[in-house]
Amino acid sequence: MESRPRRRRRSRPLVAAFLRDPGSGRVYRRGKLIGKGAFSRCYKLTDMSTSAVFALKVVPLGGAGAGWLRTQGKVEREIALHSRLQHRNIVAFHGHFADCDHVYMVLEYCSRQSLAHVLRARQTLTEPEVRYYLRGLVSGLHYLHQRHIVHRDLKLSNFFLNKNMEVKIGDLGLAAKVGPGGRCHGVLCGTPNFLAPEVVSRNGHSCQSDIWALGCIMYTVLTGAPPFMASPLSEMYQNIREGHYPEPAHLSSNARRLITRLLAPDPAERPSLDLLLQDDFFTQGFTPDRLPAHSCHSPPIFAVPPPLGRIFRKVRQLLLTQCRPPCPFTPKEASGPGKDGPDPDPMKWGGESSLSAKAVPCLEAPVHLVAHGTLQSDLAGPEGSWRPEVEAALRHLQLCLDMGLPGRSQPNPQDHPFS
Ligand code: 9ZP
């Protein structure tokens, strides 16, 4: 008698190696598994005719019980919402189709994974990087909020990075439209990460609850740990409601002030997205226009273009000869040339020779005061157009000197836009 091959029971049907979208006629090749969720599997996907690469999210259909029905409803809602969005800081939705086993979502592929991966490798990020990422996230979130969509699950693992290190908000599975009152009271399935006090107190989720999450994210990337993580959960919820979190004392005063504003227990007191980018943390610090790919695993060094770099070295030398804060000094630290090598410029504001041991103070304080300047990285233009930037930086320096060095303005070791 012929024995039938024994079929192993699978909880999930297999995903085919080649997939055809019946709507568009496109044929895709399924690549490697890039992740698994509670209800989905994600793969790399290649369009056979164009070789374009995508991320594929596969949700199994069917199965027994009400759980599957609920999942199906959620997937439909996610598709309806996400497929209408188009913004450079939101993961692009390229299409969807289904067969009798699965629903497939074709999404933008982000080859540098997520900010969670970056933070795992880096432990903490520098303030210029945080400004860079937040600027993209605020822009994407502004787009969502304008359309009365709250994300409700902003977290580092939902911020994806493409090959150019552009940040994209993804996973809109928990996103919802807010009603005329600006709140939504829908049941939150899953485990949203950064619950705002009003959500903990069951007063509904609003756009301001997403802004709370941005505060948690900013705190986490700058300190390496989330602001609220006490166990038991009831204690954590109490801390959230009261806005009690460990003071991030080592951050710059501007970073601490912005975190305090974002983590205001009263949602109405949190800044709107429009006002957020006008905060001193953004306007008084350097924001790179792009990040190098190596910043996924090591801190980037931001170099100022040569003419400005020269001026800054001169200013540094000037400061070094004028102030004498009481801190230990090693001549080797203070006298090294910048990244561009020895300065040939004859403009003598105080040369290396003036760095005699008796006159040399601590290097770090003045250098970091300079780093608090308003210079931006986007200085590539005709030489003449740099003048206002230089003048602004020098005015800022004068202000620092007038205030008395060091100490009035807190130097921040992270905020160091030049080598
Ligand atoms: N994962 C290791 C476990 C193998 C990865 O190596 C990996 C690599 C990725 O790109 C190289 C990647 C994710 C994981 N990229 C990526 N993931 C996305 C994504 C875009 N790009 N998304 C677009 N919209 N939503 C996201 C989402 C679902 C497709 N993801 C990931 C979330 C968890 C797994 C995939």
Coordinates of C-alpha atoms and ligand atoms in Angstrom, one line a residue:
M1 CA 0.0 0.0 0.0
E2 CA 1.2 3.4 -0.9
S3 CA 1.9 5.6 2.1
R4 CA 0.9 9.2 1.8
P5 CA 3.5 11.8 2.7
R6 CA 2.7 13.0 6.2
R7 CA 1.8 16.7 6.2
R8 CA 3.2 18.7 9.0
R9 CA 0.6 21.1 10.5
R10 CA 1.7 24.6 9.9
S11 CA 0.2 27.5 11.9
R12 CA 0.9 29.8 8.9
P13 CA 0.8 29.1 5.2
L14 CA 4.0 29.5 3.3
V15 CA 4.7 32.7 1.3
A16 CA 5.5 31.9 -2.3
A17 CA 8.9 32.6 -3.8
F18 CA 7.3 34.6 -6.6
L19 CA 4.3 36.8 -6.2
R20 CA 2.1 38.4 -8.8
D21 CA 0.1 41.5 -8.1
P22 CA -3.1 40.8 -10.2
G23 CA -4.0 44.5 -10.2
S24 CA -0.8 45.8 -11.8
G25 CA 0.5 42.6 -13.4
R26 CA 3.9 43.1 -11.7
V27 CA 5.8 40.0 -10.7
Y28 CA 8.0 40.1 -7.6
R29 CA 10.7 37.8 -6.2
R30 CA 10.5 37.3 -2.5
G31 CA 13.8 37.7 -0.8
K32 CA 15.1 37.0 2.7
L33 CA 13.0 37.3 5.8
I34 CA 13.8 40.7 7.5
G35 CA 11.6 40.4 10.5
K36 CA 8.5 38.9 12.1
G37 CA 5.7 40.5 14.0
A38 CA 2.8 39.1 16.1
F39 CA 0.6 39.0 12.9
S40 CA 3.0 39.6 10.1
R41 CA 6.2 38.5 8.4
C42 CA 8.4 40.9 6.4
Y43 CA 10.6 40.1 3.5
K44 CA 12.9 41.9 1.0
L45 CA 11.1 42.0 -2.3
T46 CA 12.4 42.6 -5.9
D47 CA 10.3 43.7 -8.8
M48 CA 11.3 41.3 -11.6
S49 CA 10.9 43.8 -14.4
T50 CA 12.6 46.8 -12.9
S51 CA 14.8 45.3 -10.2
A52 CA 13.4 47.9 -7.8
V53 CA 13.7 46.7 -4.2
F54 CA 10.8 46.9 -1.6
A55 CA 10.0 45.7 1.8
L56 CA 7.1 43.3 1.9
K57 CA 4.7 42.9 4.8
V58 CA 2.7 39.7 4.7
V59 CA -0.3 39.2 6.9
P60 CA -1.9 35.7 6.9
L61 CA -5.6 35.7 6.2
G62 CA -8.3 33.3 7.4
G63 CA -7.6 30.9 10.2
A64 CA -10.2 30.2 12.8
G65 CA -11.8 32.4 15.4
A66 CA -12.6 36.1 16.0
G67 CA -8.9 37.0 16.4
W68 CA -8.3 36.6 12.7
L69 CA -11.4 38.7 11.8
R70 CA -10.0 41.4 14.0
T71 CA -6.6 41.2 12.4
Q72 CA -8.2 41.4 8.9
G73 CA -10.2 44.5 9.9
K74 CA -7.0 46.1 11.2
V75 CA -5.0 45.3 8.1
E76 CA -7.8 46.8 5.9
R77 CA -7.8 50.0 8.0
E78 CA -4.0 50.2 7.8
I79 CA -4.0 49.9 4.0
A80 CA -6.9 52.4 3.6
L81 CA -5.0 54.9 5.7
H82 CA -1.4 54.3 4.6
S83 CA -2.1 54.1 0.9
R84 CA -3.3 57.7 0.8
L85 CA -0.1 59.1 2.3
Q86 CA 2.9 60.5 0.4
H87 CA 5.6 62.3 2.2
R88 CA 9.4 62.0 2.2
N89 CA 9.5 61.2 6.0
I90 CA 6.7 58.6 5.9
V91 CA 7.5 55.1 4.6
A92 CA 6.1 55.0 1.0
F93 CA 3.2 52.7 0.3
H94 CA 3.7 51.2 -3.1
G95 CA 0.8 48.8 -3.4
H96 CA -1.1 45.9 -1.9
F97 CA -2.8 42.7 -3.1
A98 CA -4.1 39.5 -1.7
D99 CA -4.5 35.8 -2.5
C100 CA -6.5 33.2 -0.5
D101 CA -3.8 32.9 2.2
H102 CA -2.3 36.4 2.6
V103 CA -2.6 40.1 2.3
Y104 CA 0.6 41.6 0.9
M105 CA 1.8 45.2 1.4
V106 CA 4.6 46.5 -0.8
L107 CA 6.4 49.2 1.1
E108 CA 9.5 51.4 0.8
Y109 CA 12.7 49.4 1.6
C110 CA 15.0 51.1 4.1
S111 CA 18.4 49.4 3.8
R112 CA 19.7 51.0 7.1
Q113 CA 17.0 49.5 9.2
S114 CA 15.7 51.6 12.0
L115 CA 16.8 54.1 14.6
A116 CA 16.4 51.4 17.2
H117 CA 19.3 49.5 15.5
V118 CA 21.4 52.7 15.4
L119 CA 20.8 53.3 19.1
R120 CA 21.7 49.7 20.0
A121 CA 25.0 50.1 18.2
R122 CA 25.7 53.6 19.5
Q123 CA 24.2 53.7 23.1
T124 CA 23.6 57.5 22.7
L125 CA 23.4 60.0 19.9
T126 CA 25.0 63.5 19.7
E127 CA 22.8 66.5 19.8
P128 CA 23.3 67.5 16.2
E129 CA 22.2 64.1 15.1
V130 CA 19.2 64.3 17.3
R131 CA 18.3 67.6 15.8
Y132 CA 18.7 66.0 12.3
Y133 CA 16.4 63.0 13.1
L134 CA 13.9 65.1 15.0
R135 CA 13.6 67.6 12.1
G136 CA 12.6 64.7 9.7
L137 CA 10.3 63.1 12.2
V138 CA 8.6 66.5 13.0
S139 CA 8.1 67.0 9.3
G140 CA 6.5 63.6 8.8
L141 CA 4.4 63.9 11.9
H142 CA 3.2 67.4 10.8
Y143 CA 2.0 65.8 7.6
L144 CA 0.1 63.2 9.5
H145 CA -1.4 65.6 12.0
Q146 CA -2.5 68.0 9.3
R147 CA -4.6 65.1 8.0
H148 CA -6.0 64.5 11.5
I149 CA -4.1 61.2 11.8
V150 CA -2.4 60.3 15.1
H151 CA 0.3 57.7 14.9
R152 CA -0.1 56.4 18.5
D153 CA 3.0 54.2 18.4
L154 CA 5.9 56.4 17.7
K155 CA 9.0 54.6 18.8
L156 CA 12.6 54.1 17.6
S157 CA 11.9 50.8 15.9
N158 CA 9.2 52.5 13.8
F159 CA 11.6 55.1 12.4
F160 CA 13.3 53.6 9.3
L161 CA 16.4 54.8 7.6
N162 CA 17.0 54.6 3.9
K163 CA 20.4 54.3 2.3
N164 CA 20.8 58.1 2.4
M165 CA 20.1 58.1 6.1
E166 CA 16.7 59.8 5.6
V167 CA 14.3 59.0 8.4
K168 CA 10.9 57.6 7.6
I169 CA 8.0 57.0 10.0
G170 CA 6.6 53.6 9.4
D171 CA 4.2 51.0 10.8
L172 CA 0.8 52.8 10.8
G173 CA -1.0 49.8 12.2
L174 CA -2.1 51.7 15.3
A175 CA -2.7 55.0 13.5
A176 CA -6.2 56.5 13.7
K177 CA -8.1 59.5 12.6
V178 CA -9.0 61.9 15.3
G179 CA -12.5 63.2 15.5
P180 CA -13.7 66.9 15.7
G181 CA -12.7 67.0 19.4
G182 CA -9.1 66.2 18.4
R183 CA -9.1 62.9 20.3
C184 CA -9.6 59.3 19.6
H185 CA -10.8 56.8 22.2
G186 CA -10.3 53.7 20.1
V187 CA -9.1 50.6 21.9
L188 CA -5.3 50.4 21.6
C189 CA -4.3 46.9 20.7
G190 CA -0.7 45.8 21.0
T191 CA 1.9 47.5 23.3
P192 CA 2.4 51.1 22.4
N193 CA 5.7 52.2 23.8
F194 CA 5.5 55.7 25.0
L195 CA 2.2 56.2 26.6
A196 CA 1.2 59.8 27.4
P197 CA -0.4 60.6 30.8
E198 CA -3.8 61.3 29.1
V199 CA -3.6 57.8 27.5
V200 CA -2.7 56.2 30.8
S201 CA -5.6 58.0 32.4
R202 CA -7.9 56.8 29.5
N203 CA -8.7 60.4 28.3
G204 CA -8.0 59.5 24.7
H205 CA -5.1 60.0 22.3
S206 CA -4.6 63.3 20.6
C207 CA -1.9 64.8 18.4
Q208 CA -0.3 66.1 21.6
S209 CA 0.1 62.5 22.8
D210 CA 2.4 61.9 19.8
I211 CA 4.4 65.0 20.8
W212 CA 4.8 63.4 24.3
A213 CA 6.2 60.4 22.5
L214 CA 8.7 62.6 20.7
G215 CA 9.8 63.8 24.1
C216 CA 10.4 60.2 25.3
I217 CA 12.3 59.5 22.1
M218 CA 14.5 62.6 22.4
Y219 CA 15.3 61.6 26.0
T220 CA 16.0 58.0 25.1
V221 CA 18.4 58.8 22.2
L222 CA 20.3 61.4 24.2
T223 CA 20.6 59.5 27.5
G224 CA 20.5 55.9 26.2
A225 CA 17.5 54.9 28.4
P226 CA 13.8 55.7 28.3
P227 CA 12.5 58.3 30.8
F228 CA 9.8 56.0 32.3
M229 CA 10.7 52.4 32.9
A230 CA 9.8 51.6 36.5
S231 CA 8.3 48.3 37.4
P232 CA 5.7 47.5 38.6
L233 CA 3.7 49.0 35.7
S234 CA 1.4 50.9 38.2
E235 CA 4.5 52.8 39.5
M236 CA 5.5 53.6 35.9
Y237 CA 2.0 54.9 35.1
Q238 CA 2.1 57.1 38.2
N239 CA 5.5 58.6 37.2
I240 CA 4.0 59.2 33.7
R241 CA 1.0 61.0 35.1
E242 CA 3.1 63.1 37.4
G243 CA 5.9 63.7 34.9
H244 CA 8.6 62.2 37.2
Y245 CA 11.6 61.0 35.3
P246 CA 15.4 61.0 36.1
E247 CA 16.8 64.4 35.4
P248 CA 19.2 64.1 32.4
A249 CA 21.7 66.4 34.2
H250 CA 24.6 65.8 31.7
L251 CA 22.6 67.1 28.7
S252 CA 22.8 70.7 27.5
S253 CA 20.4 73.1 29.1
N254 CA 18.6 73.6 25.8
A255 CA 18.1 69.9 25.4
R256 CA 16.8 69.6 29.0
R257 CA 14.5 72.5 28.6
L258 CA 13.0 71.1 25.4
I259 CA 12.5 67.6 27.0
T260 CA 10.7 69.3 29.9
R261 CA 8.4 71.1 27.5
L262 CA 7.6 67.9 25.5
L263 CA 7.0 65.8 28.7
A264 CA 4.5 68.3 30.2
P265 CA 1.8 66.2 32.0
D266 CA -0.8 68.6 30.6
P267 CA -1.1 68.0 26.8
A268 CA -2.1 71.7 26.2
E269 CA 1.3 72.8 27.6
R270 CA 3.3 70.7 25.1
P271 CA 4.6 72.7 22.1
S272 CA 2.9 72.3 18.8
L273 CA 4.9 70.9 16.0
D274 CA 5.1 74.3 14.4
L275 CA 6.6 75.8 17.5
L276 CA 8.9 72.9 18.2
L277 CA 11.5 73.7 15.6
Q278 CA 11.6 77.2 16.9
D279 CA 12.8 76.0 20.3
D280 CA 16.3 77.1 21.3
F281 CA 17.5 73.5 21.1
F282 CA 17.0 73.8 17.3
T283 CA 17.8 77.4 16.7
Q284 CA 20.9 77.6 18.8
G285 CA 22.6 74.4 17.7
F286 CA 24.1 73.0 14.6
T287 CA 21.9 70.7 12.5
P288 CA 23.6 68.7 9.8
D289 CA 21.8 68.5 6.4
R290 CA 22.7 64.9 6.1
L291 CA 24.4 62.2 8.1
P292 CA 27.2 59.9 7.0
A293 CA 26.3 56.2 6.9
H294 CA 29.0 55.3 9.4
S295 CA 26.9 57.3 12.0
C296 CA 24.8 54.0 12.3
H297 CA 27.7 52.6 14.3
S298 CA 30.1 55.5 15.3
P299 CA 29.6 59.1 16.2
P300 CA 29.9 61.5 13.2
I301 CA 32.4 64.3 13.2
F302 CA 31.1 67.5 11.6
A303 CA 33.7 69.5 9.8
V304 CA 33.3 73.2 9.0
P305 CA 34.4 74.1 5.5
P306 CA 38.0 75.4 5.4
P307 CA 37.6 79.2 5.5
L308 CA 35.2 79.0 8.5
G309 CA 37.4 76.3 10.0
R310 CA 40.3 78.7 9.8
I311 CA 38.4 81.5 11.5
F312 CA 37.2 79.2 14.2
R313 CA 40.8 78.0 14.9
K314 CA 41.8 81.6 15.2
V315 CA 39.0 82.3 17.6
R316 CA 39.8 79.3 19.6
Q317 CA 43.4 80.4 19.9
L318 CA 42.2 83.9 20.9
L319 CA 40.1 82.4 23.6
L320 CA 42.8 80.1 24.7
T321 CA 45.1 83.1 25.3
Q322 CA 42.4 85.2 27.1
C323 CA 40.8 83.0 29.6
R324 CA 42.2 80.8 32.4
P325 CA 39.6 78.6 33.9
P326 CA 40.9 76.5 36.7
C327 CA 41.2 73.0 35.2
P328 CA 44.0 70.6 34.5
F329 CA 45.8 71.2 31.2
T330 CA 48.0 69.1 29.0
P331 CA 49.9 71.1 26.3
K332 CA 49.5 68.3 23.8
E333 CA 45.7 68.6 23.9
A334 CA 45.6 72.3 23.3
S335 CA 48.1 72.8 20.6
G336 CA 47.2 70.2 17.9
P337 CA 46.2 71.5 14.5
G338 CA 42.7 71.0 13.2
K339 CA 41.7 68.4 10.7
D340 CA 43.0 70.5 7.8
G341 CA 46.5 70.5 9.2
P342 CA 48.6 73.5 10.2
D343 CA 47.1 76.9 9.4
P344 CA 49.0 78.8 6.7
D345 CA 46.8 81.9 7.2
P346 CA 49.0 84.9 8.2
M347 CA 46.1 86.5 9.9
K348 CA 47.5 86.6 13.5
W349 CA 44.7 86.5 16.1
G350 CA 47.1 84.7 18.5
G351 CA 49.2 81.9 17.0
E352 CA 50.3 78.5 18.3
S353 CA 53.3 80.3 19.7
S354 CA 51.2 82.2 22.1
L355 CA 50.1 79.0 23.7
S356 CA 52.8 79.0 26.4
A357 CA 52.1 76.8 29.3
K358 CA 51.5 79.7 31.7
A359 CA 48.9 81.3 29.4
V360 CA 47.0 78.2 28.3
P361 CA 43.6 77.5 29.9
C362 CA 41.3 74.5 29.6
L363 CA 40.6 73.9 25.9
E364 CA 37.1 72.5 26.2
A365 CA 35.1 75.4 27.6
P366 CA 35.7 78.0 24.9
V367 CA 35.6 75.4 22.2
H368 CA 32.2 74.2 23.3
L369 CA 31.0 77.7 23.6
V370 CA 31.9 78.2 20.0
A371 CA 30.0 75.0 19.3
H372 CA 26.8 76.6 20.7
G373 CA 26.9 79.0 17.7
T374 CA 24.3 79.3 15.0
L375 CA 26.4 77.9 12.2
Q376 CA 24.7 75.5 9.8
S377 CA 26.3 72.9 7.7
D378 CA 24.7 74.2 4.6
L379 CA 27.4 76.6 3.7
A380 CA 28.2 75.5 0.2
G381 CA 27.8 78.6 -1.8
P382 CA 29.8 81.5 -3.2
E383 CA 32.4 82.5 -0.7
G384 CA 30.8 85.9 -0.1
S385 CA 27.5 84.3 1.1
W386 CA 29.2 83.0 4.2
R387 CA 29.8 86.4 5.6
P388 CA 26.4 86.7 7.5
E389 CA 27.0 83.3 9.1
V390 CA 30.5 84.3 10.3
E391 CA 29.2 87.6 11.6
A392 CA 26.4 85.8 13.5
A393 CA 28.8 83.3 15.0
L394 CA 31.2 86.1 16.0
R395 CA 28.3 88.1 17.6
H396 CA 27.4 84.9 19.5
L397 CA 31.0 84.5 20.6
Q398 CA 31.2 88.1 21.8
L399 CA 28.0 87.5 23.8
C400 CA 29.7 84.4 25.4
L401 CA 32.8 86.5 26.2
D402 CA 30.6 89.3 27.6
M403 CA 28.8 86.8 29.8
G404 CA 32.2 85.7 31.2
L405 CA 33.9 82.5 30.5
P406 CA 33.4 79.8 31.4
G407 CA 30.2 78.5 33.0
R408 CA 27.3 80.9 32.5
S409 CA 26.2 79.1 29.4
Q410 CA 26.6 75.3 30.0
P411 CA 29.2 73.9 27.6
N412 CA 27.9 70.7 26.1
P413 CA 30.4 68.0 25.2
Q414 CA 28.1 66.5 22.6
D415 CA 27.5 69.7 20.6
H416 CA 30.7 69.8 18.6
P417 CA 30.2 70.7 15.0
F418 CA 33.8 71.0 13.9
S419 CA 36.9 69.0 14.1
Ligands
9ZP1 N1 16.6 42.3 9.9 C1 17.3 41.2 10.6 C2 16.5 40.2 11.1 C3 17.2 39.9 9.9 C4 17.2 43.0 9.0 O1 18.3 42.8 8.7 C5 16.5 44.1 8.4 C6 17.0 44.7 7.3 C7 16.3 45.7 6.6 O2 16.8 46.3 5.5 C8 18.1 46.0 5.2 C9 15.1 46.2 7.0 C10 14.6 45.6 8.2 C11 15.2 44.5 8.8 N2 14.5 47.2 6.3 C12 13.2 47.6 6.3 N3 12.3 47.1 7.3 C13 11.1 47.5 7.3 C14 10.6 48.5 6.4 C15 11.5 48.9 5.5 N4 12.8 48.5 5.4 N5 9.3 48.9 6.5 C16 8.6 49.7 5.7 N6 7.4 49.8 6.2 N7 7.3 49.2 7.4 C17 8.6 48.8 7.7 C18 8.8 47.3 8.3 C19 7.9 46.3 7.6 C20 8.2 46.0 6.2 N8 10.2 47.0 8.3 C21 10.8 46.1 9.3 C22 10.1 46.0 10.6 C23 10.5 44.7 11.1 C24 11.0 43.9 10.1 C25 10.9 44.7 8.8

